[in-house]
PDB file of N, CA and C in Angstrom:
ATOM      1  N   THR R   1     -12.973  49.956 180.964  1.00  0.00           N
ATOM      2  CA  THR R   1     -12.726  51.483 180.670  1.00  0.00           C
ATOM      3  C   THR R   1     -11.304  51.850 179.798  1.00  0.00           C
ATOM      4  N   LEU R   2     -11.744  53.277 179.403  1.00  0.00           N
ATOM      5  CA  LEU R   2     -11.179  53.768 178.378  1.00  0.00           C
ATOM      6  C   LEU R   2      -9.978  54.915 178.955  1.00  0.00           C
ATOM      7  N   TRP R   3      -9.147  54.382 179.013  1.00  0.00           N
ATOM      8  CA  TRP R   3      -8.390  56.465 179.594  1.00  0.00           C
ATOM      9  C   TRP R   3      -7.610  57.137 178.224  1.00  0.00           C
ATOM     10  N   VAL R   4      -8.066  58.397 177.920  1.00  0.00           N
ATOM     11  CA  VAL R   4      -7.279  58.997 177.389  1.00  0.00           C
ATOM     12  C   VAL R   4      -6.522  59.830 177.950  1.00  0.00           C
ATOM     13  N   GLU R   5      -5.410  59.996 177.443  1.00  0.00           N
ATOM     14  CA  GLU R   5      -4.453  61.111 178.263  1.00  0.00           C
ATOM     15  C   GLU R   5      -3.976  62.290 176.880  1.00  0.00           C
ATOM     16  N   SER R   6      -3.408  62.742 177.080  1.00  0.00           N
ATOM     17  CA  SER R   6      -2.576  64.206 176.509  1.00  0.00           C
ATOM     18  C   SER R   6      -1.284  63.678 175.922  1.00  0.00           C
ATOM     19  N   ILE R   7      -0.511  64.109 174.887  1.00  0.00           N
ATOM     20  CA  ILE R   7       0.785  63.535 174.759  1.00  0.00           C
ATOM     21  C   ILE R   7       1.617  64.423 175.735  1.00  0.00           C
ATOM     22  N   ILE R   8       2.592  64.172 176.127  1.00  0.00           N
ATOM     23  CA  ILE R   8       3.578  64.953 176.254  1.00  0.00           C
ATOM     24  C   ILE R   8       4.910  65.419 175.210  1.00  0.00           C
ATOM     25  N   ARG R   9       5.066  66.257 175.175  1.00  0.00           N
ATOM     26  CA  ARG R   9       6.045  66.853 174.225  1.00  0.00           C
ATOM     27  C   ARG R   9       7.454  67.096 174.786  1.00  0.00           C
ATOM     28  N   THR R  10       8.123  66.543 175.109  1.00  0.00           N
ATOM     29  CA  THR R  10       9.977  66.894 174.876  1.00  0.00           C
ATOM     30  C   THR R  10      10.469  67.658 174.147  1.00  0.00           C
ATOM     31  N   SER R  11      11.179  68.611 174.812  1.00  0.00           N
ATOM     32  CA  SER R  11      11.698  69.273 174.081  1.00  0.00           C
ATOM     33  C   SER R  11      13.809  68.704 174.200  1.00  0.00           C
ATOM     34  N   ILE R  12      13.973  68.878 173.167  1.00  0.00           N
ATOM     35  CA  ILE R  12      15.177  68.276 172.955  1.00  0.00           C
ATOM     36  C   ILE R  12      16.079  69.230 172.274  1.00  0.00           C
ATOM     37  N   HIS R  13      17.436  69.384 173.203  1.00  0.00           N
ATOM     38  CA  HIS R  13      18.451  70.831 172.954  1.00  0.00           C
ATOM     39  C   HIS R  13      19.427  70.099 172.180  1.00  0.00           C
ATOM     40  N   VAL R  14      20.079  70.935 171.455  1.00  0.00           N
ATOM     41  CA  VAL R  14      21.210  70.214 170.442  1.00  0.00           C
ATOM     42  C   VAL R  14      22.151  71.431 170.540  1.00  0.00           C
ATOM     43  N   ALA R  15      23.561  70.800 170.797  1.00  0.00           N
ATOM     44  CA  ALA R  15      24.923  71.653 170.821  1.00  0.00           C
ATOM     45  C   ALA R  15      25.707  71.404 169.376  1.00  0.00           C
ATOM     46  N   ILE R  16      26.212  72.513 168.652  1.00  0.00           N
ATOM     47  CA  ILE R  16      26.986  72.285 167.590  1.00  0.00           C
ATOM     48  C   ILE R  16      28.369  72.466 167.691  1.00  0.00           C
ATOM     49  N   THR R  17      29.255  72.594 168.197  1.00  0.00           N
ATOM     50  CA  THR R  17      30.033  73.458 168.351  1.00  0.00           C
ATOM     51  C   THR R  17      31.475  72.895 166.765  1.00  0.00           C
ATOM     52  N   GLY R  18      32.129  74.440 166.935  1.00  0.00           N
ATOM     53  CA  GLY R  18      33.046  74.518 165.518  1.00  0.00           C
ATOM     54  C   GLY R  18      32.282  74.246 164.232  1.00  0.00           C
ATOM     55  N   LEU R  19      31.378  75.368 164.261  1.00  0.00           N
ATOM     56  CA  LEU R  19      30.703  74.865 162.903  1.00  0.00           C
ATOM     57  C   LEU R  19      31.471  75.956 162.135  1.00  0.00           C
ATOM     58  N   ASP R  20      32.117  75.617 160.901  1.00  0.00           N
ATOM     59  CA  ASP R  20      32.515  76.470 159.529  1.00  0.00           C
ATOM     60  C   ASP R  20      31.917  76.230 158.408  1.00  0.00           C
ATOM     61  N   VAL R  21      31.202  77.042 158.319  1.00  0.00           N
ATOM     62  CA  VAL R  21      30.407  77.584 156.755  1.00  0.00           C
ATOM     63  C   VAL R  21      30.683  78.971 156.636  1.00  0.00           C
ATOM     64  N   ASP R  22      30.541  79.307 155.207  1.00  0.00           N
ATOM     65  CA  ASP R  22      30.595  80.197 154.200  1.00  0.00           C
ATOM     66  C   ASP R  22      29.738  81.259 155.172  1.00  0.00           C
ATOM     67  N   PRO R  23      30.301  82.593 155.508  1.00  0.00           N
ATOM     68  CA  PRO R  23      29.528  83.934 156.432  1.00  0.00           C
ATOM     69  C   PRO R  23      28.512  84.422 155.282  1.00  0.00           C
ATOM     70  N   ALA R  24      28.542  83.962 154.033  1.00  0.00           N
ATOM     71  CA  ALA R  24      27.242  83.921 153.090  1.00  0.00           C
ATOM     72  C   ALA R  24      26.650  83.427 153.690  1.00  0.00           C
ATOM     73  N   THR R  25      26.195  82.219 153.644  1.00  0.00           N
ATOM     74  CA  THR R  25      25.345  81.337 153.568  1.00  0.00           C
ATOM     75  C   THR R  25      25.096  80.974 155.062  1.00  0.00           C
ATOM     76  N   GLU R  26      25.626  81.740 156.012  1.00  0.00           N
ATOM     77  CA  GLU R  26      25.733  80.974 157.499  1.00  0.00           C
ATOM     78  C   GLU R  26      24.193  81.008 158.321  1.00  0.00           C
ATOM     79  N   SER R  27      23.511  81.800 158.027  1.00  0.00           N
ATOM     80  CA  SER R  27      21.890  82.301 158.559  1.00  0.00           C
ATOM     81  C   SER R  27      20.808  81.344 157.962  1.00  0.00           C
ATOM     82  N   GLU R  28      21.200  80.994 156.721  1.00  0.00           N
ATOM     83  CA  GLU R  28      20.445  80.118 155.769  1.00  0.00           C
ATOM     84  C   GLU R  28      20.886  78.390 156.862  1.00  0.00           C
ATOM     85  N   CYS R  29      21.844  77.960 156.799  1.00  0.00           N
ATOM     86  CA  CYS R  29      22.875  76.905 156.649  1.00  0.00           C
ATOM     87  C   CYS R  29      22.194  76.544 158.096  1.00  0.00           C
ATOM     88  N   LYS R  30      21.949  77.419 159.507  1.00  0.00           N
ATOM     89  CA  LYS R  30      21.912  77.529 160.728  1.00  0.00           C
ATOM     90  C   LYS R  30      20.157  77.215 160.843  1.00  0.00           C
ATOM     91  N   ALA R  31      19.340  78.124 159.918  1.00  0.00           N
ATOM     92  CA  ALA R  31      17.573  77.790 159.860  1.00  0.00           C
ATOM     93  C   ALA R  31      17.009  76.369 159.078  1.00  0.00           C
ATOM     94  N   ASP R  32      18.517  75.878 158.044  1.00  0.00           N
ATOM     95  CA  ASP R  32      17.569  74.501 157.852  1.00  0.00           C
ATOM     96  C   ASP R  32      18.243  73.828 158.902  1.00  0.00           C
ATOM     97  N   ILE R  33      19.248  74.045 159.377  1.00  0.00           N
ATOM     98  CA  ILE R  33      19.777  72.794 160.468  1.00  0.00           C
ATOM     99  C   ILE R  33      18.440  72.455 161.881  1.00  0.00           C
ATOM    100  N   SER R  34      17.830  73.591 162.008  1.00  0.00           N
ATOM    101  CA  SER R  34      16.844  74.096 163.031  1.00  0.00           C
ATOM    102  C   SER R  34      15.624  73.136 162.385  1.00  0.00           C
ATOM    103  N   THR R  35      15.574  73.313 160.737  1.00  0.00           N
ATOM    104  CA  THR R  35      14.076  73.173 160.343  1.00  0.00           C
ATOM    105  C   THR R  35      14.123  71.181 160.348  1.00  0.00           C
ATOM    106  N   ALA R  36      15.509  70.923 160.138  1.00  0.00           N
ATOM    107  CA  ALA R  36      15.668  69.278 159.853  1.00  0.00           C
ATOM    108  C   ALA R  36      15.818  68.809 161.046  1.00  0.00           C
ATOM    109  N   LEU R  37      16.039  69.309 161.897  1.00  0.00           N
ATOM    110  CA  LEU R  37      15.810  68.653 163.632  1.00  0.00           C
ATOM    111  C   LEU R  37      14.824  68.753 163.772  1.00  0.00           C
ATOM    112  N   ASP R  38      13.976  69.754 163.780  1.00  0.00           N
ATOM    113  CA  ASP R  38      12.483  69.755 164.248  1.00  0.00           C
ATOM    114  C   ASP R  38      11.856  68.539 163.540  1.00  0.00           C
ATOM    115  N   LEU R  39      11.871  69.048 162.233  1.00  0.00           N
ATOM    116  CA  LEU R  39      11.112  67.491 161.167  1.00  0.00           C
ATOM    117  C   LEU R  39      11.877  65.874 162.180  1.00  0.00           C
ATOM    118  N   TYR R  40      12.813  65.777 161.940  1.00  0.00           N
ATOM    119  CA  TYR R  40      13.422  64.655 162.885  1.00  0.00           C
ATOM    120  C   TYR R  40      12.726  64.088 164.005  1.00  0.00           C
ATOM    121  N   PHE R  41      12.573  65.512 165.041  1.00  0.00           N
ATOM    122  CA  PHE R  41      12.398  65.120 166.498  1.00  0.00           C
ATOM    123  C   PHE R  41      11.014  64.625 166.265  1.00  0.00           C
ATOM    124  N   ARG R  42      10.299  65.266 165.696  1.00  0.00           N
ATOM    125  CA  ARG R  42       8.795  64.996 165.419  1.00  0.00           C
ATOM    126  C   ARG R  42       8.162  63.880 164.673  1.00  0.00           C
ATOM    127  N   SER R  43       9.704  63.878 164.078  1.00  0.00           N
ATOM    128  CA  SER R  43       9.025  61.961 163.376  1.00  0.00           C
ATOM    129  C   SER R  43       9.308  60.983 164.608  1.00  0.00           C
ATOM    130  N   ILE R  44       9.814  61.189 165.588  1.00  0.00           N
ATOM    131  CA  ILE R  44      10.019  60.176 166.430  1.00  0.00           C
ATOM    132  C   ILE R  44       8.845  59.988 167.457  1.00  0.00           C
ATOM    133  N   THR R  45       8.394  58.589 167.398  1.00  0.00           N
ATOM    134  CA  THR R  45       7.011  57.991 168.121  1.00  0.00           C
ATOM    135  C   THR R  45       7.402  57.017 169.209  1.00  0.00           C
ATOM    136  N   PRO R  46       6.518  57.119 170.559  1.00  0.00           N
ATOM    137  CA  PRO R  46       6.731  56.218 170.979  1.00  0.00           C
ATOM    138  C   PRO R  46       6.532  55.072 170.668  1.00  0.00           C
ATOM    139  N   TYR R  47       6.990  53.272 171.340  1.00  0.00           N
ATOM    140  CA  TYR R  47       6.651  52.341 170.817  1.00  0.00           C
ATOM    141  C   TYR R  47       5.559  52.042 171.660  1.00  0.00           C
ATOM    142  N   VAL R  48       4.389  51.521 170.747  1.00  0.00           N
ATOM    143  CA  VAL R  48       3.346  50.979 171.213  1.00  0.00           C
ATOM    144  C   VAL R  48       3.311  49.206 171.214  1.00  0.00           C
ATOM    145  N   ASP R  49       4.060  48.353 172.179  1.00  0.00           N
ATOM    146  CA  ASP R  49       4.442  46.798 172.504  1.00  0.00           C
ATOM    147  C   ASP R  49       2.575  46.131 171.659  1.00  0.00           C
ATOM    148  N   GLY R  50       2.352  45.308 170.708  1.00  0.00           N
ATOM    149  CA  GLY R  50       1.252  44.417 170.572  1.00  0.00           C
ATOM    150  C   GLY R  50       0.805  45.452 169.346  1.00  0.00           C
ATOM    151  N   VAL R  51       1.400  46.708 168.987  1.00  0.00           N
ATOM    152  CA  VAL R  51       0.345  47.574 168.291  1.00  0.00           C
ATOM    153  C   VAL R  51       1.485  47.729 166.887  1.00  0.00           C
ATOM    154  N   ASP R  52       2.889  48.477 167.165  1.00  0.00           N
ATOM    155  CA  ASP R  52       3.853  48.596 166.142  1.00  0.00           C
ATOM    156  C   ASP R  52       4.431  47.408 166.277  1.00  0.00           C
ATOM    157  N   VAL R  53       5.082  47.308 164.397  1.00  0.00           N
ATOM    158  CA  VAL R  53       6.111  46.291 164.439  1.00  0.00           C
ATOM    159  C   VAL R  53       7.050  46.785 164.902  1.00  0.00           C
ATOM    160  N   PRO R  54       7.842  46.028 165.321  1.00  0.00           N
ATOM    161  CA  PRO R  54       9.192  45.905 165.874  1.00  0.00           C
ATOM    162  C   PRO R  54      10.347  46.570 164.785  1.00  0.00           C
ATOM    163  N   GLN R  55      10.440  45.995 163.740  1.00  0.00           N
ATOM    164  CA  GLN R  55      11.450  46.314 162.617  1.00  0.00           C
ATOM    165  C   GLN R  55      11.161  47.708 162.707  1.00  0.00           C
ATOM    166  N   GLU R  56       9.865  48.198 162.644  1.00  0.00           N
ATOM    167  CA  GLU R  56       9.622  50.105 162.401  1.00  0.00           C
ATOM    168  C   GLU R  56       9.618  50.919 163.615  1.00  0.00           C
ATOM    169  N   ARG R  57      10.390  50.407 164.641  1.00  0.00           N
ATOM    170  CA  ARG R  57      10.282  50.933 165.536  1.00  0.00           C
ATOM    171  C   ARG R  57      11.215  52.078 165.390  1.00  0.00           C
ATOM    172  N   MET R  58      10.515  53.289 166.187  1.00  0.00           N
ATOM    173  CA  MET R  58      10.798  54.734 165.734  1.00  0.00           C
ATOM    174  C   MET R  58      11.113  55.578 167.231  1.00  0.00           C
ATOM    175  N   ASP R  59      11.273  55.312 168.078  1.00  0.00           N
ATOM    176  CA  ASP R  59      11.438  55.244 169.328  1.00  0.00           C
ATOM    177  C   ASP R  59      12.783  56.279 170.125  1.00  0.00           C
ATOM    178  N   THR R  60      14.005  56.163 169.882  1.00  0.00           N
ATOM    179  CA  THR R  60      14.878  56.098 170.409  1.00  0.00           C
ATOM    180  C   THR R  60      15.771  57.219 169.434  1.00  0.00           C
ATOM    181  N   ILE R  61      16.215  58.417 170.209  1.00  0.00           N
ATOM    182  CA  ILE R  61      17.389  59.416 169.476  1.00  0.00           C
ATOM    183  C   ILE R  61      18.585  59.160 170.072  1.00  0.00           C
ATOM    184  N   THR R  62      19.629  58.896 169.169  1.00  0.00           N
ATOM    185  CA  THR R  62      20.941  58.914 169.641  1.00  0.00           C
ATOM    186  C   THR R  62      22.077  60.052 169.228  1.00  0.00           C
ATOM    187  N   SER R  63      22.393  60.257 169.664  1.00  0.00           N
ATOM    188  CA  SER R  63      23.856  61.246 169.392  1.00  0.00           C
ATOM    189  C   SER R  63      24.217  60.864 167.117  1.00  0.00           C
ATOM    190  N   ALA R  64      24.507  59.427 167.310  1.00  0.00           N
ATOM    191  CA  ALA R  64      24.650  59.244 165.786  1.00  0.00           C
ATOM    192  C   ALA R  64      23.540  59.609 165.063  1.00  0.00           C
ATOM    193  N   SER R  65      22.077  59.112 165.716  1.00  0.00           N
ATOM    194  CA  SER R  65      21.399  60.015 164.671  1.00  0.00           C
ATOM    195  C   SER R  65      21.223  61.549 164.528  1.00  0.00           C
ATOM    196  N   VAL R  66      21.441  62.156 165.452  1.00  0.00           N
ATOM    197  CA  VAL R  66      20.860  63.563 165.499  1.00  0.00           C
ATOM    198  C   VAL R  66      22.127  64.010 164.574  1.00  0.00           C
ATOM    199  N   SER R  67      23.128  63.461 164.414  1.00  0.00           N
ATOM    200  CA  SER R  67      24.848  63.891 163.814  1.00  0.00           C
ATOM    201  C   SER R  67      24.008  63.934 162.259  1.00  0.00           C
ATOM    202  N   ALA R  68      23.620  62.411 162.102  1.00  0.00           N
ATOM    203  CA  ALA R  68      23.759  62.592 160.926  1.00  0.00           C
ATOM    204  C   ALA R  68      22.546  63.316 160.152  1.00  0.00           C
ATOM    205  N   ILE R  69      21.285  63.769 161.117  1.00  0.00           N
ATOM    206  CA  ILE R  69      20.739  65.235 160.209  1.00  0.00           C
ATOM    207  C   ILE R  69      21.322  66.128 160.393  1.00  0.00           C
ATOM    208  N   VAL R  70      22.324  66.726 160.983  1.00  0.00           N
ATOM    209  CA  VAL R  70      23.195  68.116 161.105  1.00  0.00           C
ATOM    210  C   VAL R  70      23.930  67.598 160.133  1.00  0.00           C
ATOM    211  N   GLN R  71      24.653  66.428 159.437  1.00  0.00           N
ATOM    212  CA  GLN R  71      25.486  65.999 158.760  1.00  0.00           C
ATOM    213  C   GLN R  71      25.216  66.794 157.459  1.00  0.00           C
ATOM    214  N   ASP R  72      23.860  65.757 157.603  1.00  0.00           N
ATOM    215  CA  ASP R  72      23.219  66.295 155.876  1.00  0.00           C
ATOM    216  C   ASP R  72      23.080  67.137 155.524  1.00  0.00           C
ATOM    217  N   VAL R  73      22.501  68.406 156.460  1.00  0.00           N
ATOM    218  CA  VAL R  73      22.409  69.491 156.448  1.00  0.00           C
ATOM    219  C   VAL R  73      23.901  70.717 155.523  1.00  0.00           C
ATOM    220  N   LEU R  74      24.900  70.267 156.755  1.00  0.00           N
ATOM    221  CA  LEU R  74      26.244  70.551 156.253  1.00  0.00           C
ATOM    222  C   LEU R  74      26.560  70.268 155.059  1.00  0.00           C
ATOM    223  N   GLN R  75      26.469  69.032 154.671  1.00  0.00           N
ATOM    224  CA  GLN R  75      26.806  69.045 153.541  1.00  0.00           C
ATOM    225  C   GLN R  75      26.196  69.639 152.057  1.00  0.00           C
ATOM    226  N   SER R  76      25.363  69.717 152.476  1.00  0.00           N
ATOM    227  CA  SER R  76      24.281  70.618 151.601  1.00  0.00           C
ATOM    228  C   SER R  76      25.102  71.945 151.337  1.00  0.00           C
ATOM    229  N   TYR R  77      26.006  72.622 152.435  1.00  0.00           N
ATOM    230  CA  TYR R  77      26.255  73.766 152.106  1.00  0.00           C
ATOM    231  C   TYR R  77      27.800  73.889 151.770  1.00  0.00           C
ATOM    232  N   GLY R  78      28.349  72.527 152.231  1.00  0.00           N
ATOM    233  CA  GLY R  78      30.351  72.153 151.984  1.00  0.00           C
ATOM    234  C   GLY R  78      30.795  72.790 153.413  1.00  0.00           C
ATOM    235  N   ALA R  79      29.971  72.508 154.310  1.00  0.00           N
ATOM    236  CA  ALA R  79      30.262  73.293 155.668  1.00  0.00           C
ATOM    237  C   ALA R  79      30.355  71.811 156.209  1.00  0.00           C
ATOM    238  N   THR R  80      31.078  72.606 157.771  1.00  0.00           N
ATOM    239  CA  THR R  80      31.881  71.213 158.950  1.00  0.00           C
ATOM    240  C   THR R  80      31.294  71.820 160.145  1.00  0.00           C
ATOM    241  N   ALA R  81      31.466  70.526 160.870  1.00  0.00           N
ATOM    242  CA  ALA R  81      31.019  70.718 162.921  1.00  0.00           C
ATOM    243  C   ALA R  81      31.898  69.645 163.207  1.00  0.00           C
ATOM    244  N   GLN R  82      32.571  70.270 164.123  1.00  0.00           N
ATOM    245  CA  GLN R  82      33.360  69.341 164.292  1.00  0.00           C
ATOM    246  C   GLN R  82      32.363  68.238 166.193  1.00  0.00           C
ATOM    247  N   THR R  83      31.607  68.878 166.712  1.00  0.00           N
ATOM    248  CA  THR R  83      30.710  67.953 167.328  1.00  0.00           C
ATOM    249  C   THR R  83      29.149  68.390 167.125  1.00  0.00           C
ATOM    250  N   VAL R  84      28.363  67.418 167.631  1.00  0.00           N
ATOM    251  CA  VAL R  84      26.952  67.470 167.496  1.00  0.00           C
ATOM    252  C   VAL R  84      26.523  66.722 168.784  1.00  0.00           C
ATOM    253  N   THR R  85      26.015  67.332 169.923  1.00  0.00           N
ATOM    254  CA  THR R  85      25.292  66.648 170.783  1.00  0.00           C
ATOM    255  C   THR R  85      23.825  67.460 171.208  1.00  0.00           C
ATOM    256  N   PHE R  86      22.954  66.490 172.005  1.00  0.00           N
ATOM    257  CA  PHE R  86      21.788  66.677 172.452  1.00  0.00           C
ATOM    258  C   PHE R  86      21.257  66.269 173.615  1.00  0.00           C
ATOM    259  N   GLY R  87      20.530  67.195 174.221  1.00  0.00           N
ATOM    260  CA  GLY R  87      20.216  66.618 175.595  1.00  0.00           C
ATOM    261  C   GLY R  87      18.401  67.170 176.147  1.00  0.00           C
ATOM    262  N   LEU R  88      18.602  66.771 177.365  1.00  0.00           N
ATOM    263  CA  LEU R  88      17.035  66.969 177.727  1.00  0.00           C
ATOM    264  C   LEU R  88      16.968  68.405 178.307  1.00  0.00           C
ATOM    265  N   ILE R  89      18.039  68.631 179.325  1.00  0.00           N
ATOM    266  CA  ILE R  89      18.648  70.077 179.229  1.00  0.00           C
ATOM    267  C   ILE R  89      19.873  70.974 179.067  1.00  0.00           C
ATOM    268  N   VAL R  90      19.548  72.185 178.848  1.00  0.00           N
ATOM    269  CA  VAL R  90      21.012  72.728 177.735  1.00  0.00           C
ATOM    270  C   VAL R  90      21.966  72.886 178.343  1.00  0.00           C
ATOM    271  N   GLY R  91      22.896  72.050 178.280  1.00  0.00           N
ATOM    272  CA  GLY R  91      24.316  72.011 178.398  1.00  0.00           C
ATOM    273  C   GLY R  91      24.715  70.680 178.973  1.00  0.00           C
ATOM    274  N   ILE R  92      24.052  70.121 179.091  1.00  0.00           N
ATOM    275  CA  ILE R  92      24.319  68.533 179.609  1.00  0.00           C
ATOM    276  C   ILE R  92      23.449  67.482 178.434  1.00  0.00           C
ATOM    277  N   SER R  93      24.992  66.536 178.050  1.00  0.00           N
ATOM    278  CA  SER R  93      24.953  65.888 176.989  1.00  0.00           C
ATOM    279  C   SER R  93      24.064  64.596 177.460  1.00  0.00           C
ATOM    280  N   THR R  94      23.565  64.051 176.384  1.00  0.00           N
ATOM    281  CA  THR R  94      22.874  62.948 176.632  1.00  0.00           C
ATOM    282  C   THR R  94      22.697  61.662 175.162  1.00  0.00           C
ATOM    283  N   PRO R  95      23.623  60.729 175.699  1.00  0.00           N
ATOM    284  CA  PRO R  95      23.982  59.935 174.516  1.00  0.00           C
ATOM    285  C   PRO R  95      22.912  58.833 173.908  1.00  0.00           C
ATOM    286  N   LEU R  96      21.759  58.984 174.447  1.00  0.00           N
ATOM    287  CA  LEU R  96      20.587  58.219 174.324  1.00  0.00           C
ATOM    288  C   LEU R  96      19.361  58.794 174.867  1.00  0.00           C
ATOM    289  N   TYR R  97      18.412  58.389 174.056  1.00  0.00           N
ATOM    290  CA  TYR R  97      17.301  58.714 175.239  1.00  0.00           C
ATOM    291  C   TYR R  97      16.104  58.284 173.679  1.00  0.00           C
ATOM    292  N   THR R  98      15.369  57.458 174.648  1.00  0.00           N
ATOM    293  CA  THR R  98      14.193  56.522 174.431  1.00  0.00           C
ATOM    294  C   THR R  98      12.763  56.797 174.455  1.00  0.00           C
ATOM    295  N   LEU R  99      11.972  57.302 174.052  1.00  0.00           N
ATOM    296  CA  LEU R  99      10.335  58.111 174.348  1.00  0.00           C
ATOM    297  C   LEU R  99       9.389  56.808 174.729  1.00  0.00           C
ATOM    298  N   GLY R 100       9.092  57.580 176.152  1.00  0.00           N
ATOM    299  CA  GLY R 100       8.000  56.718 176.758  1.00  0.00           C
ATOM    300  C   GLY R 100       6.914  56.172 176.288  1.00  0.00           C
ATOM    301  N   GLN R 101       5.619  56.403 176.863  1.00  0.00           N
ATOM    302  CA  GLN R 101       4.129  56.312 176.403  1.00  0.00           C
ATOM    303  C   GLN R 101       3.975  57.362 176.460  1.00  0.00           C
ATOM    304  N   GLY R 102       3.003  57.586 175.370  1.00  0.00           N
ATOM    305  CA  GLY R 102       2.571  59.404 175.263  1.00  0.00           C
ATOM    306  C   GLY R 102       3.377  60.308 175.296  1.00  0.00           C
ATOM    307  N   GLU R 103       4.479  59.899 175.198  1.00  0.00           N
ATOM    308  CA  GLU R 103       5.732  61.116 174.647  1.00  0.00           C
ATOM    309  C   GLU R 103       6.062  61.249 173.375  1.00  0.00           C
ATOM    310  N   CYS R 104       6.431  62.301 172.947  1.00  0.00           N
ATOM    311  CA  CYS R 104       6.875  62.806 171.714  1.00  0.00           C
ATOM    312  C   CYS R 104       8.151  63.739 171.960  1.00  0.00           C
ATOM    313  N   ALA R 105       8.377  63.829 171.004  1.00  0.00           N
ATOM    314  CA  ALA R 105       9.889  64.657 170.625  1.00  0.00           C
ATOM    315  C   ALA R 105       9.849  65.858 170.094  1.00  0.00           C
ATOM    316  N   LYS R 106      10.258  67.257 170.741  1.00  0.00           N
ATOM    317  CA  LYS R 106      10.237  68.852 169.793  1.00  0.00           C
ATOM    318  C   LYS R 106      11.628  69.045 169.361  1.00  0.00           C
ATOM    319  N   LEU R 107      11.815  69.769 169.413  1.00  0.00           N
ATOM    320  CA  LEU R 107      12.981  70.573 169.324  1.00  0.00           C
ATOM    321  C   LEU R 107      13.210  71.665 170.171  1.00  0.00           C
ATOM    322  N   GLY R 108      14.185  71.884 171.070  1.00  0.00           N
ATOM    323  CA  GLY R 108      13.780  72.810 172.247  1.00  0.00           C
ATOM    324  C   GLY R 108      14.944  74.337 171.400  1.00  0.00           C
ATOM    325  N   SER R 109      16.046  73.809 171.164  1.00  0.00           N
ATOM    326  CA  SER R 109      17.167  74.773 170.681  1.00  0.00           C
ATOM    327  C   SER R 109      17.942  74.376 170.349  1.00  0.00           C
ATOM    328  N   VAL R 110      18.815  75.313 169.274  1.00  0.00           N
ATOM    329  CA  VAL R 110      20.274  74.336 168.746  1.00  0.00           C
ATOM    330  C   VAL R 110      21.044  75.880 169.378  1.00  0.00           C
ATOM    331  N   ALA R 111      22.087  75.379 169.736  1.00  0.00           N
ATOM    332  CA  ALA R 111      23.294  76.555 170.170  1.00  0.00           C
ATOM    333  C   ALA R 111      24.465  76.151 169.840  1.00  0.00           C
ATOM    334  N   TYR R 112      25.391  77.059 169.326  1.00  0.00           N
ATOM    335  CA  TYR R 112      26.372  76.999 168.186  1.00  0.00           C
ATOM    336  C   TYR R 112      27.511  77.723 169.196  1.00  0.00           C
ATOM    337  N   ALA R 113      28.744  76.957 169.289  1.00  0.00           N
ATOM    338  CA  ALA R 113      29.812  77.402 170.220  1.00  0.00           C
ATOM    339  C   ALA R 113      31.724  76.842 169.476  1.00  0.00           C
TER     340      ALA R 113
END
């Protein structure tokens, strides 16, 4: 018997504190951060044992990986931020999240403080 189930897209919420960017490019910078995060989260896929190669496993989101995506954009604008955190619920930080079977990720929101 073959079972076909639809995927579940889990929203990931990102919080960036202490953003320091030139006011003339702030809106562009924020838009580029949102775009980069959305592309990153959509590239994370669940690991299927026996089908996927373990060395190419891309099913875990970490604080370090999310920070690296944001830092790449900030660096292109000569900007800085104090902290970058993410979570499944707005305001609650998660240090690590691994996708389950049939689960994909997407950007939920980006908040600045």
